Amino acid sequence: MDQAKIDRINDFARRVKAGETLTPQELAERDALRREYVDSVKANLVSQLEHTYLVEPDGTKHKLPKKPGRP
C-alpha cells in the first residue's frame, strides 16, 4: 500500500474526529482503503512468518509449522 492511500485514510480519520460527517461515497472509499490496508498488513505478516525458522538446541533449523485449517 502506498503512502498516498495511507494519507487518505488518515485524512478521513482526522475529519471524523473533528466532527465532520463523511458522504456515502467517502465512507465507501474509507472502508475500501481500510480493507486494503488490513489485507496488506496480513500479507506482510504471513510473508515474514513463512521466512521464520526455529533453531533447536542441537543447532537444527526448521520452518514454523502451519496451523491446521489455515491456507
mmCIF file of C-alpha atoms in Angstrom, residues 39-70:
data_model
loop_
_atom_site.group_PDB
_atom_site.id
_atom_site.type_symbol
_atom_site.label_atom_id
_atom_site.label_comp_id
_atom_site.label_asym_id
_atom_site.label_seq_id
_atom_site.Cartn_x
_atom_site.Cartn_y
_atom_site.Cartn_z
ATOM 1 C CA ASP A 39 -5.047 -7.158 3.827
ATOM 2 C CA SER A 40 -1.611 -5.636 3.212
ATOM 3 C CA VAL A 41 -0.614 -5.954 6.874
ATOM 4 C CA LYS A 42 -1.805 -9.570 6.975
ATOM 5 C CA ALA A 43 0.116 -10.436 3.791
ATOM 6 C CA ASN A 44 3.292 -8.882 5.197
ATOM 7 C CA LEU A 45 2.934 -10.855 8.425
ATOM 8 C CA VAL A 46 2.337 -14.133 6.580
ATOM 9 C CA SER A 47 5.390 -13.484 4.415
ATOM 10 C CA GLN A 48 7.519 -12.778 7.466
ATOM 11 C CA LEU A 49 6.322 -15.934 9.230
ATOM 12 C CA GLU A 50 6.960 -18.056 6.123
ATOM 13 C CA HIS A 51 10.606 -16.993 6.277
ATOM 14 C CA THR A 52 10.966 -17.657 10.015
ATOM 15 C CA TYR A 53 12.861 -20.705 11.246
ATOM 16 C CA LEU A 54 13.019 -22.288 14.675
ATOM 17 C CA VAL A 55 16.521 -23.189 15.839
ATOM 18 C CA GLU A 56 16.645 -26.198 18.131
ATOM 19 C CA PRO A 57 19.246 -26.535 20.925
ATOM 20 C CA ASP A 58 21.194 -29.007 18.764
ATOM 21 C CA GLY A 59 21.505 -26.380 16.013
ATOM 22 C CA THR A 60 18.972 -27.809 13.553
ATOM 23 C CA LYS A 61 16.589 -25.388 11.872
ATOM 24 C CA HIS A 62 13.075 -25.958 10.641
ATOM 25 C CA LYS A 63 10.255 -23.772 9.420
ATOM 26 C CA LEU A 64 7.339 -22.818 11.618
ATOM 27 C CA PRO A 65 4.538 -25.334 11.208
ATOM 28 C CA LYS A 66 1.275 -24.084 9.730
ATOM 29 C CA LYS A 67 -1.809 -24.375 11.892
ATOM 30 C CA PRO A 68 -4.391 -26.916 10.694
ATOM 31 C CA GLY A 69 -7.184 -25.364 8.672
ATOM 32 C CA ARG A 70 -5.111 -22.366 7.585
#
